[in-house]
Short mmCIF file of C-alpha atoms and ligand atoms in Angstrom, two decimals:
data_model
loop_
_atom_site.label_atom_id
_atom_site.label_comp_id
_atom_site.label_asym_id
_atom_site.label_seq_id
_atom_site.Cartn_x
_atom_site.Cartn_y
_atom_site.Cartn_z
CA VAL A 239 27.01 -7.04 8.26
CA LYS A 240 28.14 -3.62 9.46
CA ARG A 241 27.12 -0.75 7.22
CA THR A 242 28.77 2.69 7.45
CA SER A 243 27.45 5.50 5.28
CA SER A 244 29.17 8.82 4.67
CA HIS A 245 29.74 11.42 1.95
CA LEU A 246 32.63 12.18 -0.37
CA ALA A 247 33.99 15.72 -0.77
CA ASP A 248 31.54 16.50 -3.59
CA GLY A 249 28.52 15.19 -1.70
CA ARG A 250 28.25 11.75 -3.29
CA GLU A 251 27.27 8.96 -0.90
CA ILE A 252 29.75 6.22 0.04
CA ILE A 253 28.81 3.08 1.98
CA TYR A 254 31.21 0.60 3.57
CA PHE A 255 30.27 -3.02 4.19
CA ASP A 256 32.29 -4.73 6.93
CA PRO A 257 31.93 -7.86 9.04
CA ASP A 258 29.78 -7.43 12.16
CA ASP A 259 32.73 -7.34 14.55
CA ALA A 260 34.75 -4.76 12.58
CA GLU A 261 35.86 -1.53 14.29
CA SER A 262 33.96 1.68 13.58
CA ARG A 263 35.15 3.71 10.63
CA GLU A 264 35.85 7.41 10.53
CA ILE A 265 35.53 8.64 6.97
CA ILE A 266 36.93 12.00 5.90
CA ASP A 267 37.48 12.80 2.24
CA ALA A 268 40.16 15.54 2.22
CA ARG A 269 40.09 16.08 -1.54
CA LYS A 270 38.91 19.29 -3.18
CA LEU A 271 36.38 18.16 -5.76
CA PRO A 272 34.13 20.19 -8.02
CA SER A 273 30.49 19.27 -7.55
CA VAL A 274 29.12 16.53 -9.81
CA THR A 275 27.18 17.82 -12.75
CA SER A 276 25.00 15.75 -15.01
CA ASN A 277 23.69 16.68 -18.42
CA SER A 278 22.13 13.28 -19.08
CA GLU A 279 18.71 12.98 -20.60
CA LEU A 280 16.46 10.23 -21.91
CA ARG A 281 15.17 10.38 -25.44
CA TYR A 282 12.35 8.23 -26.69
CA ASP A 283 12.97 6.09 -29.76
CA PHE A 284 9.57 6.05 -31.45
CA LEU A 285 10.66 3.35 -33.92
CA LEU A 286 11.42 0.79 -31.23
CA ASP A 287 9.32 2.07 -28.33
CA GLU A 288 12.43 2.32 -26.14
CA TRP A 289 14.27 4.96 -24.13
CA VAL A 290 17.86 5.86 -25.00
CA GLY A 291 20.14 7.63 -22.51
CA ILE A 292 22.20 10.52 -23.89
CA ALA A 293 25.03 11.27 -21.47
CA GLY A 294 27.65 13.53 -23.02
CA GLN A 295 29.69 14.10 -19.86
CA ARG A 296 30.64 10.41 -19.70
CA GLN A 297 33.14 10.99 -22.52
CA GLU A 298 35.36 12.64 -19.88
CA ARG A 299 35.52 9.65 -17.57
CA THR A 300 38.75 8.04 -16.35
CA PHE A 301 40.05 5.68 -19.03
CA LEU A 302 42.45 2.83 -18.24
CA PRO A 303 44.63 4.65 -15.67
CA ALA A 304 48.01 3.21 -14.65
CA THR A 305 47.78 0.85 -11.65
CA ASP A 306 49.40 3.42 -9.33
CA GLU A 307 46.73 5.93 -10.31
CA CYS A 308 43.77 3.61 -9.72
CA PRO A 309 40.86 5.61 -8.21
CA LEU A 310 39.39 2.47 -6.59
CA CYS A 311 42.47 1.48 -4.53
CA PRO A 312 42.49 2.62 -0.88
CA SER A 313 43.83 6.13 -0.24
CA ARG A 314 47.33 6.51 1.09
CA GLU A 315 49.57 9.39 2.19
CA GLY A 316 49.98 11.73 -0.78
CA ARG A 317 47.53 9.91 -3.04
CA LEU A 318 43.86 10.28 -2.28
CA THR A 319 41.43 8.10 -4.21
CA GLU A 320 37.65 7.68 -4.38
CA ILE A 321 37.90 5.56 -1.21
CA PRO A 322 39.01 7.85 1.64
CA SER A 323 40.38 5.02 3.83
CA SER A 324 43.63 3.09 4.07
CA ASP A 325 41.77 -0.21 3.73
CA TYR A 326 38.31 -1.58 3.04
CA ARG A 327 36.40 -4.80 2.42
CA VAL A 328 33.45 -3.91 0.16
CA VAL A 329 32.56 -0.31 -0.70
CA VAL A 330 29.76 1.22 -2.73
CA PHE A 331 29.75 4.84 -3.89
CA GLU A 332 27.90 7.01 -6.36
CA ASN A 333 29.53 7.18 -9.79
CA ARG A 334 31.25 10.48 -10.54
CA PHE A 335 30.21 10.21 -14.18
CA PRO A 336 26.63 8.97 -13.84
CA ALA A 337 24.42 8.07 -16.78
CA PHE A 338 21.47 8.47 -14.38
CA SER A 339 21.40 10.98 -11.55
CA MET A 340 18.97 12.42 -9.02
CA ASN A 341 20.37 15.80 -10.16
CA ALA A 342 19.58 15.25 -13.83
CA PRO A 343 18.64 18.63 -15.32
CA ASP A 344 15.14 19.49 -16.36
CA THR A 345 14.60 18.83 -20.07
CA GLY A 346 11.58 21.01 -20.69
CA PRO A 347 8.34 19.78 -22.27
CA PHE A 348 8.00 15.98 -22.52
CA VAL A 349 7.00 16.03 -26.17
CA ASP A 350 8.13 18.49 -28.80
CA GLU A 351 4.94 20.49 -29.36
CA ALA A 352 5.49 21.30 -33.02
CA THR A 353 6.02 17.74 -34.27
CA THR A 354 4.90 15.55 -31.32
CA MET A 355 7.60 13.14 -32.55
CA PHE A 356 10.44 13.95 -30.17
CA ALA A 357 10.01 13.01 -26.51
CA ARG A 358 12.58 13.49 -23.80
CA ARG A 359 12.74 13.39 -20.02
CA PRO A 360 15.40 13.87 -17.34
CA ALA A 361 17.68 10.83 -16.87
CA VAL A 362 16.71 10.56 -13.22
CA GLY A 363 18.09 7.59 -11.31
CA ARG A 364 21.33 6.53 -9.77
CA CYS A 365 24.60 4.89 -10.84
CA GLU A 366 26.83 3.31 -8.24
CA VAL A 367 30.21 1.62 -8.23
CA VAL A 368 30.71 -1.51 -6.09
CA CYS A 369 34.33 -2.27 -5.14
CA PHE A 370 34.63 -6.00 -4.46
CA SER A 371 38.04 -5.89 -2.74
CA SER A 372 40.76 -3.40 -1.80
CA ASP A 373 43.27 -5.67 -3.56
CA HIS A 374 43.80 -4.31 -7.07
CA THR A 375 45.02 -7.64 -8.43
CA LYS A 376 42.07 -9.76 -7.27
CA SER A 377 38.96 -10.64 -9.19
CA LEU A 378 35.59 -11.92 -8.04
CA ALA A 379 36.71 -15.45 -8.91
CA ASP A 380 39.51 -15.18 -6.31
CA LEU A 381 37.23 -14.20 -3.41
CA SER A 382 36.72 -16.56 -0.48
CA THR A 383 33.17 -17.60 0.38
CA SER A 384 32.98 -15.05 3.21
CA GLU A 385 34.34 -12.26 0.98
CA MET A 386 31.82 -13.16 -1.73
CA ARG A 387 29.09 -13.19 0.93
CA LEU A 388 29.91 -9.58 1.85
CA VAL A 389 29.61 -8.56 -1.82
CA LEU A 390 26.18 -10.23 -1.85
CA ASP A 391 25.20 -8.28 1.28
CA ALA A 392 26.10 -5.09 -0.57
CA TRP A 393 24.06 -6.13 -3.64
CA VAL A 394 21.05 -6.95 -1.45
CA ASP A 395 21.36 -3.65 0.41
CA ARG A 396 21.53 -1.59 -2.80
CA THR A 397 18.54 -3.39 -4.29
CA ALA A 398 16.52 -2.81 -1.11
CA VAL A 399 17.44 0.88 -0.76
CA LEU A 400 17.23 1.92 -4.42
CA SER A 401 13.94 0.05 -5.01
CA GLN A 402 12.35 2.32 -2.41
CA LEU A 403 13.06 5.50 -4.39
CA PRO A 404 9.84 6.61 -6.10
CA GLU A 405 11.80 7.65 -9.25
CA VAL A 406 13.31 4.18 -9.70
CA ALA A 407 11.56 1.51 -11.79
CA GLN A 408 14.23 -1.19 -11.91
CA VAL A 409 17.52 -1.95 -10.14
CA PHE A 410 20.24 -3.59 -12.22
CA VAL A 411 23.25 -5.09 -10.43
CA PHE A 412 26.04 -6.08 -12.80
CA GLU A 413 29.71 -6.58 -13.46
CA ASN A 414 31.69 -6.04 -16.65
CA ARG A 415 35.08 -7.68 -16.54
CA GLY A 416 37.96 -7.36 -18.99
CA GLU A 417 39.20 -4.65 -21.33
CA GLU A 418 37.66 -6.68 -24.17
CA ILE A 419 34.24 -5.81 -22.70
CA GLY A 420 35.13 -2.13 -22.45
CA VAL A 421 36.02 -1.95 -18.78
CA THR A 422 37.89 1.30 -18.19
CA LEU A 423 39.25 0.46 -14.71
CA GLY A 424 41.24 -2.69 -13.88
CA HIS A 425 40.31 -2.77 -10.17
CA PRO A 426 37.78 -5.51 -9.27
CA HIS A 427 34.44 -3.74 -9.26
CA GLY A 428 30.87 -3.91 -10.47
CA GLN A 429 28.07 -1.42 -10.86
CA VAL A 430 24.47 -0.75 -9.98
CA TYR A 431 22.12 1.16 -12.27
CA ALA A 432 18.79 2.33 -10.89
CA TYR A 433 16.72 3.04 -13.99
CA PRO A 434 13.67 5.34 -14.12
CA TYR A 435 12.00 2.94 -16.58
CA ILE A 436 11.70 -0.81 -17.14
CA THR A 437 14.47 -1.97 -19.45
CA PRO A 438 13.61 -3.50 -22.87
CA ARG A 439 14.84 -7.01 -22.01
CA THR A 440 12.89 -7.15 -18.76
CA ARG A 441 9.79 -5.89 -20.51
CA ARG A 442 10.12 -8.61 -23.17
CA MET A 443 10.66 -11.34 -20.56
CA LEU A 444 7.56 -10.23 -18.67
CA ILE A 445 5.49 -10.33 -21.86
CA ALA A 446 6.80 -13.85 -22.61
CA ALA A 447 5.99 -14.93 -19.04
CA ARG A 448 2.49 -13.44 -19.24
CA ASN A 449 1.80 -15.20 -22.54
CA HIS A 450 3.10 -18.50 -21.17
CA HIS A 451 0.86 -18.14 -18.13
CA GLU A 452 -2.18 -17.42 -20.29
CA ARG A 453 -1.42 -20.45 -22.46
CA THR A 454 -0.54 -22.96 -19.74
CA GLY A 455 -1.60 -21.53 -16.40
CA ARG A 456 1.97 -22.05 -15.21
CA ASN A 457 5.01 -19.84 -14.64
CA LEU A 458 7.53 -19.65 -17.48
CA PHE A 459 10.63 -19.53 -15.25
CA ASP A 460 9.44 -22.50 -13.15
CA ASP A 461 8.89 -24.57 -16.30
CA LEU A 462 12.24 -23.54 -17.82
CA LEU A 463 14.19 -24.37 -14.67
CA VAL A 464 12.60 -27.80 -14.29
CA ALA A 465 13.26 -28.58 -17.96
CA GLU A 466 16.90 -27.45 -17.83
CA GLN A 467 17.49 -29.41 -14.63
CA LEU A 468 16.64 -32.60 -16.53
CA GLY A 469 18.83 -31.77 -19.52
CA PRO A 470 22.47 -32.08 -20.62
CA ARG A 471 23.45 -28.46 -20.03
CA VAL A 472 23.51 -28.36 -16.21
CA ILE A 473 26.86 -27.09 -14.90
CA GLU A 474 26.12 -27.73 -11.25
CA ARG A 475 23.12 -28.17 -9.03
CA THR A 476 23.50 -27.28 -5.34
CA GLU A 477 20.89 -27.34 -2.59
CA HIS A 478 19.48 -23.91 -3.50
CA TRP A 479 20.77 -23.06 -7.00
CA THR A 480 21.07 -24.57 -10.46
CA ALA A 481 23.65 -23.30 -12.95
CA PHE A 482 23.09 -24.23 -16.59
CA VAL A 483 23.83 -23.17 -20.14
CA PRO A 484 20.45 -22.19 -21.61
CA ALA A 485 19.20 -24.18 -24.61
CA ALA A 486 19.14 -21.11 -26.84
CA ALA A 487 22.32 -19.45 -25.53
CA ARG A 488 23.20 -16.35 -27.55
CA TRP A 489 26.81 -16.09 -26.42
CA PRO A 490 29.69 -18.56 -26.90
CA PHE A 491 29.78 -19.15 -23.13
CA GLU A 492 26.60 -18.27 -21.30
CA ILE A 493 25.52 -19.56 -17.90
CA HIS A 494 22.29 -18.86 -16.04
CA LEU A 495 22.05 -19.27 -12.28
CA PHE A 496 18.55 -19.70 -10.88
CA PRO A 497 17.56 -20.04 -7.23
CA HIS A 498 15.23 -23.03 -6.78
CA ARG A 499 12.62 -20.78 -5.20
CA ARG A 500 11.06 -18.24 -7.55
CA ILE A 501 11.55 -14.78 -6.03
CA PRO A 502 11.39 -11.30 -7.59
CA ASN A 503 14.74 -9.90 -6.49
CA LEU A 504 17.89 -10.22 -4.38
CA THR A 505 16.23 -8.93 -1.21
CA ALA A 506 14.08 -12.07 -0.97
CA LEU A 507 17.05 -14.47 -0.76
CA THR A 508 17.41 -16.33 2.55
CA HIS A 509 20.72 -16.63 4.42
CA ALA A 510 20.99 -20.25 3.29
CA GLU A 511 20.49 -19.25 -0.36
CA LEU A 512 23.05 -16.43 -0.06
CA ASP A 513 25.63 -18.71 1.60
CA ASP A 514 25.10 -21.33 -1.07
CA PHE A 515 25.55 -18.79 -3.87
CA ALA A 516 28.69 -17.34 -2.24
CA ASP A 517 30.26 -20.78 -2.46
CA LEU A 518 29.02 -21.65 -5.96
CA TYR A 519 29.59 -18.43 -7.88
CA PRO A 520 33.38 -17.98 -7.51
CA ARG A 521 33.77 -21.65 -8.52
CA ILE A 522 31.73 -21.04 -11.68
CA LEU A 523 33.84 -17.98 -12.50
CA ARG A 524 37.04 -19.97 -12.02
CA ALA A 525 35.66 -22.71 -14.28
CA LEU A 526 34.95 -20.08 -16.94
CA ASP A 527 38.58 -18.92 -16.72
CA GLY A 528 39.62 -22.59 -16.81
CA VAL A 529 37.94 -23.34 -20.15
CA TYR A 530 40.84 -21.90 -22.17
CA ASP A 531 43.18 -21.13 -19.26
CA VAL A 532 42.84 -17.41 -19.87
CA HIS A 533 40.99 -14.71 -17.96
CA MET A 534 37.64 -14.64 -19.72
CA PRO A 535 36.10 -11.25 -20.36
CA TYR A 536 32.53 -11.47 -19.09
CA ILE A 537 29.33 -9.67 -18.23
CA ALA A 538 27.39 -10.82 -15.18
CA ALA A 539 23.85 -9.45 -15.00
CA TRP A 540 21.30 -9.85 -12.22
CA HIS A 541 17.82 -9.93 -13.71
CA GLN A 542 15.33 -8.63 -11.16
CA GLY A 543 11.66 -7.79 -11.33
CA PRO A 544 10.60 -4.14 -11.66
CA CYS A 545 10.23 -2.24 -8.37
CA HIS A 546 6.67 -1.01 -8.63
CA PHE A 547 4.37 -3.10 -10.74
CA ILE A 548 1.58 -1.22 -12.41
CA ASP A 549 -0.36 -4.46 -12.69
CA SER A 550 0.28 -6.38 -9.49
CA ALA A 551 -0.54 -9.68 -11.19
CA ASP A 552 2.76 -9.22 -13.02
CA SER A 553 4.78 -9.24 -9.81
CA ALA A 554 4.44 -13.03 -9.58
CA LEU A 555 5.76 -13.39 -13.14
CA ALA A 556 9.30 -12.07 -12.56
CA ALA A 557 12.07 -14.35 -11.39
CA LEU A 558 15.48 -13.38 -10.04
CA HIS A 559 18.34 -14.96 -11.96
CA LEU A 560 21.92 -14.25 -12.91
CA GLN A 561 23.00 -14.26 -16.53
CA LEU A 562 26.75 -14.68 -16.94
CA PHE A 563 28.28 -14.61 -20.41
CA SER A 564 31.56 -14.20 -22.21
CA ILE A 565 32.29 -12.79 -25.62
CA ARG A 566 35.34 -15.04 -26.00
CA ARG A 567 34.59 -17.90 -28.40
CA ALA A 568 38.11 -19.32 -28.66
CA PRO A 569 41.60 -18.41 -27.41
CA GLY A 570 42.48 -15.26 -29.33
CA LYS A 571 38.99 -14.91 -30.82
CA LEU A 572 36.18 -12.69 -29.64
CA LYS A 573 32.54 -12.68 -30.66
CA TYR A 574 31.68 -9.25 -31.98
CA LEU A 575 28.15 -8.08 -32.35
CA ALA A 576 28.12 -7.51 -36.08
CA GLY A 577 25.37 -6.95 -38.63
CA SER A 578 22.87 -9.63 -37.67
CA GLU A 579 23.18 -9.11 -33.92
CA SER A 580 23.70 -5.33 -33.82
CA ALA A 581 21.34 -4.27 -36.56
CA MET A 582 18.69 -7.00 -36.42
CA ASP A 583 19.00 -8.21 -32.79
CA ALA A 584 19.16 -11.69 -34.40
CA PHE A 585 21.84 -13.77 -32.69
CA VAL A 586 23.93 -16.51 -34.23
CA ASN A 587 26.07 -18.46 -31.73
CA ASP A 588 29.09 -20.40 -33.03
CA VAL A 589 29.44 -22.61 -29.94
CA PRO A 590 26.71 -25.24 -29.41
CA PRO A 591 25.35 -24.81 -25.85
CA GLU A 592 25.75 -28.54 -25.04
CA PHE A 593 29.44 -28.36 -26.00
CA ALA A 594 29.97 -25.17 -23.98
CA ALA A 595 28.35 -26.87 -20.97
CA GLN A 596 30.71 -29.83 -21.35
CA LEU A 597 33.79 -27.58 -21.42
CA ILE A 598 32.68 -25.56 -18.39
CA ARG A 599 31.75 -28.71 -16.43
CA LYS A 600 35.16 -30.17 -17.14
CA ALA A 601 36.79 -27.02 -15.72
CA MET A 602 34.70 -27.12 -12.47
CA LEU A 603 36.70 -28.17 -9.42
ZN1 LIG B 851 42.99 -0.39 -7.75
#
């Protein structure tokens, strides 16, 4: 893969990913842009032992622009976008409205001295946008194997680079698709968040894995994968990956994709594993759309181990996997996170996982 890095007019980094034999790029952003400011901060929720990002400037971000005003389409004469080129394959750039930023302002003392009950820290980190294709009308499901492979190269690169930053504790590669999910731009794209702390879900999974290891001497993810591979919820098993609906799926349609080798993050995938995934994943996404013959709104989330383990014994506990789920439970019906889920974090799923697996399998080509 050929990687070309440059800077946008306001100093944000932009990185192009092209095939090896592509011509060199000359990147000049001719826009006049005010510099990016961030007023994000992290506040500590003492009740739940979790950090919450407060990012007021994100209210101003671009919201559902008309197709001819899309900021992720290539630039053309008279209309300059975030991508200062007339064409591209895969592009990554720093978000103009970042929830986490290396320029996050200082927030003063860590703990409020008078009460000791209010803690805050700068929302240091990085938020990036990953454009999957220059074609506004495409989606990840439409990509060819080689196009998907280039997206994977970009995901691997971002995980490798951002994990090296001393401020970053965890790299989260994800895609939200569909207005129903809250996507504010129609162009096919995903995001990368580099968090300065370990996220609550990852922390809980690591605790579960540690407890399982203490109880059994084995790895939780290894045991889960072997068990699911024997069961009725497998969507497809290839040479290097197994896709299945988990036994306790929380969402109407939820699919987990595990590599057969337990590895901590995307950077440890071999070429063979990447190639295999690039073929499998768009087919799974098309099957998801095929279930009801409508574009399914979905969230696709790469779960990766934390970057710097405090206790190195934990590093063997984490296991890279992709969690893909839709909030659509029937044509015309969405699953909303209501009282039980939102207030209690107690999920009730209306679609039995075995039935969901059947429907998705039927839609696989
Ligand atoms: Zn576009």
